[in-house]
PDB file of C-alpha atoms in Angstrom:
ATOM      1  CA  MET Z   1      79.651  -6.209  34.258  1.00 60.00           C
ATOM      2  CA  ARG Z   2      80.340  -3.821  37.000  1.00 70.00           C
ATOM      3  CA  LYS Z   3      81.682  -4.458  39.996  1.00 80.00           C
ATOM      4  CA  ILE Z   4      79.498  -3.999  43.155  1.00 86.00           C
ATOM      5  CA  ASP Z   5      80.542  -1.357  45.966  1.00 90.00           C
ATOM      6  CA  THR Z   6      80.972  -2.879  48.680  1.00 93.00           C
ATOM      7  CA  LEU Z   7      81.178  -2.248  52.407  1.00 93.00           C
ATOM      8  CA  LYS Z   8      84.327  -4.281  54.271  1.00 93.00           C
ATOM      9  CA  LYS Z   9      85.243  -2.156  57.284  1.00 94.00           C
ATOM     10  CA  ASN Z  10      83.455  -3.290  60.411  1.00 94.00           C
ATOM     11  CA  TYR Z  11      82.609   0.341  61.472  1.00 95.00           C
ATOM     12  CA  GLU Z  12      80.920   0.441  58.153  1.00 94.00           C
ATOM     13  CA  PHE Z  13      78.728  -2.860  59.480  1.00 95.00           C
ATOM     14  CA  LYS Z  14      78.147  -1.386  62.700  1.00 96.00           C
ATOM     15  CA  ASN Z  15      77.007   2.250  61.718  1.00 95.00           C
ATOM     16  CA  VAL Z  16      74.510   0.396  59.273  1.00 96.00           C
ATOM     17  CA  LEU Z  17      73.571  -1.618  61.414  1.00 96.00           C
ATOM     18  CA  ASN Z  18      73.054   0.761  64.546  1.00 97.00           C
ATOM     19  CA  LYS Z  19      71.700   3.400  62.832  1.00 96.00           C
ATOM     20  CA  GLY Z  20      70.090   1.787  59.703  1.00 96.00           C
ATOM     21  CA  SER Z  21      66.368   1.017  59.061  1.00 96.00           C
ATOM     22  CA  PHE Z  22      65.629  -2.842  59.612  1.00 97.00           C
ATOM     23  CA  TYR Z  23      63.250  -4.225  57.339  1.00 97.00           C
ATOM     24  CA  SER Z  24      63.197  -8.217  57.479  1.00 95.00           C
ATOM     25  CA  GLY Z  25      62.330 -11.038  55.158  1.00 94.00           C
ATOM     26  CA  LYS Z  26      61.184 -14.693  55.620  1.00 94.00           C
ATOM     27  CA  TYR Z  27      65.088 -15.783  54.321  1.00 95.00           C
ATOM     28  CA  ILE Z  28      67.153 -12.579  54.452  1.00 96.00           C
ATOM     29  CA  GLN Z  29      66.994  -8.885  56.624  1.00 96.00           C
ATOM     30  CA  ALA Z  30      68.637  -5.670  55.744  1.00 97.00           C
ATOM     31  CA  PHE Z  31      69.642  -2.862  57.402  1.00 97.00           C
ATOM     32  CA  ILE Z  32      69.388   0.134  55.368  1.00 96.00           C
ATOM     33  CA  TYR Z  33      71.085   3.460  56.038  1.00 96.00           C
ATOM     34  CA  LYS Z  34      71.233   7.233  53.677  1.00 95.00           C
ATOM     35  CA  ASN Z  35      74.954   7.559  52.794  1.00 93.00           C
ATOM     36  CA  ASN Z  36      74.263  10.710  50.818  1.00 89.00           C
ATOM     37  CA  LYS Z  37      76.452   9.746  48.266  1.00 91.00           C
ATOM     38  CA  SER Z  38      75.657   8.620  44.888  1.00 91.00           C
ATOM     39  CA  LEU Z  39      76.272   5.287  44.986  1.00 92.00           C
ATOM     40  CA  ASN Z  40      74.792   2.093  46.934  1.00 93.00           C
ATOM     41  CA  TYR Z  41      76.988   0.686  48.932  1.00 96.00           C
ATOM     42  CA  ILE Z  42      76.014  -3.609  50.452  1.00 96.00           C
ATOM     43  CA  GLY Z  43      77.553  -5.722  53.391  1.00 96.00           C
ATOM     44  CA  LEU Z  44      76.724  -9.006  53.521  1.00 96.00           C
ATOM     45  CA  ALA Z  45      77.347 -10.798  56.677  1.00 94.00           C
ATOM     46  CA  ILE Z  46      76.129 -14.866  57.383  1.00 94.00           C
ATOM     47  CA  SER Z  47      76.791 -16.466  60.791  1.00 92.00           C
ATOM     48  CA  SER Z  48      79.395 -18.949  60.627  1.00 92.00           C
ATOM     49  CA  LYS Z  49      76.802 -20.821  63.433  1.00 92.00           C
ATOM     50  CA  THR Z  50      73.891 -20.779  60.356  1.00 90.00           C
ATOM     51  CA  ALA Z  51      76.249 -23.138  57.683  1.00 91.00           C
ATOM     52  CA  ASN Z  52      79.767 -24.365  56.892  1.00 93.00           C
ATOM     53  CA  ALA Z  53      81.753 -21.927  54.297  1.00 95.00           C
ATOM     54  CA  VAL Z  54      80.315 -23.528  50.898  1.00 95.00           C
ATOM     55  CA  THR Z  55      76.832 -22.608  52.197  1.00 93.00           C
ATOM     56  CA  ARG Z  56      77.385 -19.934  53.628  1.00 94.00           C
ATOM     57  CA  ASN Z  57      79.642 -18.479  49.965  1.00 95.00           C
ATOM     58  CA  ASN Z  58      76.663 -19.696  47.546  1.00 95.00           C
ATOM     59  CA  ILE Z  59      73.958 -17.930  49.624  1.00 94.00           C
ATOM     60  CA  LYS Z  60      76.496 -14.612  49.330  1.00 95.00           C
ATOM     61  CA  ARG Z  61      76.801 -15.135  45.906  1.00 95.00           C
ATOM     62  CA  LEU Z  62      73.011 -15.666  45.149  1.00 95.00           C
ATOM     63  CA  LEU Z  63      72.580 -12.485  47.244  1.00 96.00           C
ATOM     64  CA  ARG Z  64      74.732 -10.438  45.124  1.00 95.00           C
ATOM     65  CA  GLU Z  65      73.072 -11.494  42.047  1.00 95.00           C
ATOM     66  CA  ASN Z  66      69.854 -10.726  42.904  1.00 95.00           C
ATOM     67  CA  TYR Z  67      71.161  -7.388  44.412  1.00 95.00           C
ATOM     68  CA  THR Z  68      72.922  -6.346  40.405  1.00 94.00           C
ATOM     69  CA  ASN Z  69      69.340  -7.578  39.222  1.00 94.00           C
ATOM     70  CA  PHE Z  70      67.703  -4.354  41.076  1.00 93.00           C
ATOM     71  CA  GLU Z  71      70.331  -2.270  41.335  1.00 91.00           C
ATOM     72  CA  LYS Z  72      69.167  -0.373  38.279  1.00 91.00           C
ATOM     73  CA  ASN Z  73      65.902   0.363  39.470  1.00 92.00           C
ATOM     74  CA  LEU Z  74      67.309   1.281  42.850  1.00 93.00           C
ATOM     75  CA  ASN Z  75      67.698   4.592  44.457  1.00 92.00           C
ATOM     76  CA  PHE Z  76      71.529   5.793  44.780  1.00 92.00           C
ATOM     77  CA  GLY Z  77      72.748   6.750  48.330  1.00 94.00           C
ATOM     78  CA  TYR Z  78      72.620   4.137  50.466  1.00 95.00           C
ATOM     79  CA  ASN Z  79      73.789   1.648  52.519  1.00 96.00           C
ATOM     80  CA  ILE Z  80      72.612  -1.540  52.360  1.00 96.00           C
ATOM     81  CA  VAL Z  81      73.680  -4.194  55.129  1.00 97.00           C
ATOM     82  CA  PHE Z  82      72.096  -8.214  54.233  1.00 97.00           C
ATOM     83  CA  LEU Z  83      71.619 -10.566  56.860  1.00 96.00           C
ATOM     84  CA  TRP Z  84      70.406 -14.599  56.216  1.00 94.00           C
ATOM     85  CA  ASN Z  85      67.458 -15.211  59.112  1.00 92.00           C
ATOM     86  CA  LYS Z  86      68.762 -17.196  61.678  1.00 89.00           C
ATOM     87  CA  LYS Z  87      65.515 -18.764  61.569  1.00 89.00           C
ATOM     88  CA  ALA Z  88      65.295 -19.417  58.277  1.00 88.00           C
ATOM     89  CA  ASN Z  89      66.136 -22.993  57.035  1.00 88.00           C
ATOM     90  CA  ILE Z  90      68.836 -23.463  55.920  1.00 87.00           C
ATOM     91  CA  GLU Z  91      68.559 -26.244  53.254  1.00 87.00           C
ATOM     92  CA  ASP Z  92      65.336 -24.683  51.769  1.00 87.00           C
ATOM     93  CA  TYR Z  93      67.324 -21.039  50.425  1.00 90.00           C
ATOM     94  CA  ASP Z  94      67.020 -20.521  45.939  1.00 93.00           C
ATOM     95  CA  PHE Z  95      67.319 -17.869  44.097  1.00 95.00           C
ATOM     96  CA  TYR Z  96      64.168 -17.271  43.583  1.00 96.00           C
ATOM     97  CA  LYS Z  97      62.376 -17.211  47.096  1.00 95.00           C
ATOM     98  CA  ILE Z  98      65.492 -14.729  47.787  1.00 95.00           C
ATOM     99  CA  LYS Z  99      64.627 -12.483  45.055  1.00 96.00           C
ATOM    100  CA  GLU Z 100      61.238 -12.304  46.369  1.00 96.00           C
ATOM    101  CA  ASP Z 101      62.327 -11.336  49.975  1.00 95.00           C
ATOM    102  CA  MET Z 102      64.414  -8.832  48.667  1.00 96.00           C
ATOM    103  CA  ASN Z 103      62.025  -7.397  46.102  1.00 95.00           C
ATOM    104  CA  ASN Z 104      59.276  -7.232  49.077  1.00 95.00           C
ATOM    105  CA  ILE Z 105      62.138  -5.187  51.445  1.00 96.00           C
ATOM    106  CA  PHE Z 106      63.096  -2.881  48.476  1.00 95.00           C
ATOM    107  CA  LYS Z 107      59.469  -2.165  48.760  1.00 94.00           C
ATOM    108  CA  LYS Z 108      58.734  -1.705  52.389  1.00 95.00           C
ATOM    109  CA  SER Z 109      61.948   0.557  52.050  1.00 94.00           C
ATOM    110  CA  LYS Z 110      60.779   2.724  49.443  1.00 93.00           C
ATOM    111  CA  ILE Z 111      64.296   2.911  47.711  1.00 93.00           C
ATOM    112  CA  LEU Z 112      62.801   1.488  45.037  1.00 90.00           C
ATOM    113  CA  LYS Z 113      62.113   3.990  41.682  1.00 84.00           C
ATOM    114  CA  SER Z 114      58.915   2.396  41.247  1.00 67.00           C
ATOM    115  CA  GLU Z 115      57.573   3.261  44.351  1.00 50.00           C
ATOM    116  CA  GLU Z 116      57.908   7.463  43.579  1.00 47.00           C
TER     117      GLU Z 116
END
């Protein structure tokens, strides 16, 4: 299994959040910005006000797992930051709801290979 390339530095997140295109779903929001590289980099951010650490980490695991399922069908060369929608009910999330949201976001942003 290949390791996911991630954004780690604060300035990397800020760059994507300020310059990237915004897409929203029911549970997750995404900022997508072209990086002119042959890889996609992802960043995950969930506010500590949203839930406790265990729940936040579980959501991050689900986001990463869903992303790995989509990765082979995505065009490369993007920085993607996923945020948890503050208005979403925190008790109401699961793998398939996040998958559906992520699919809709990738379709809207036209980075799915099948959308070309």
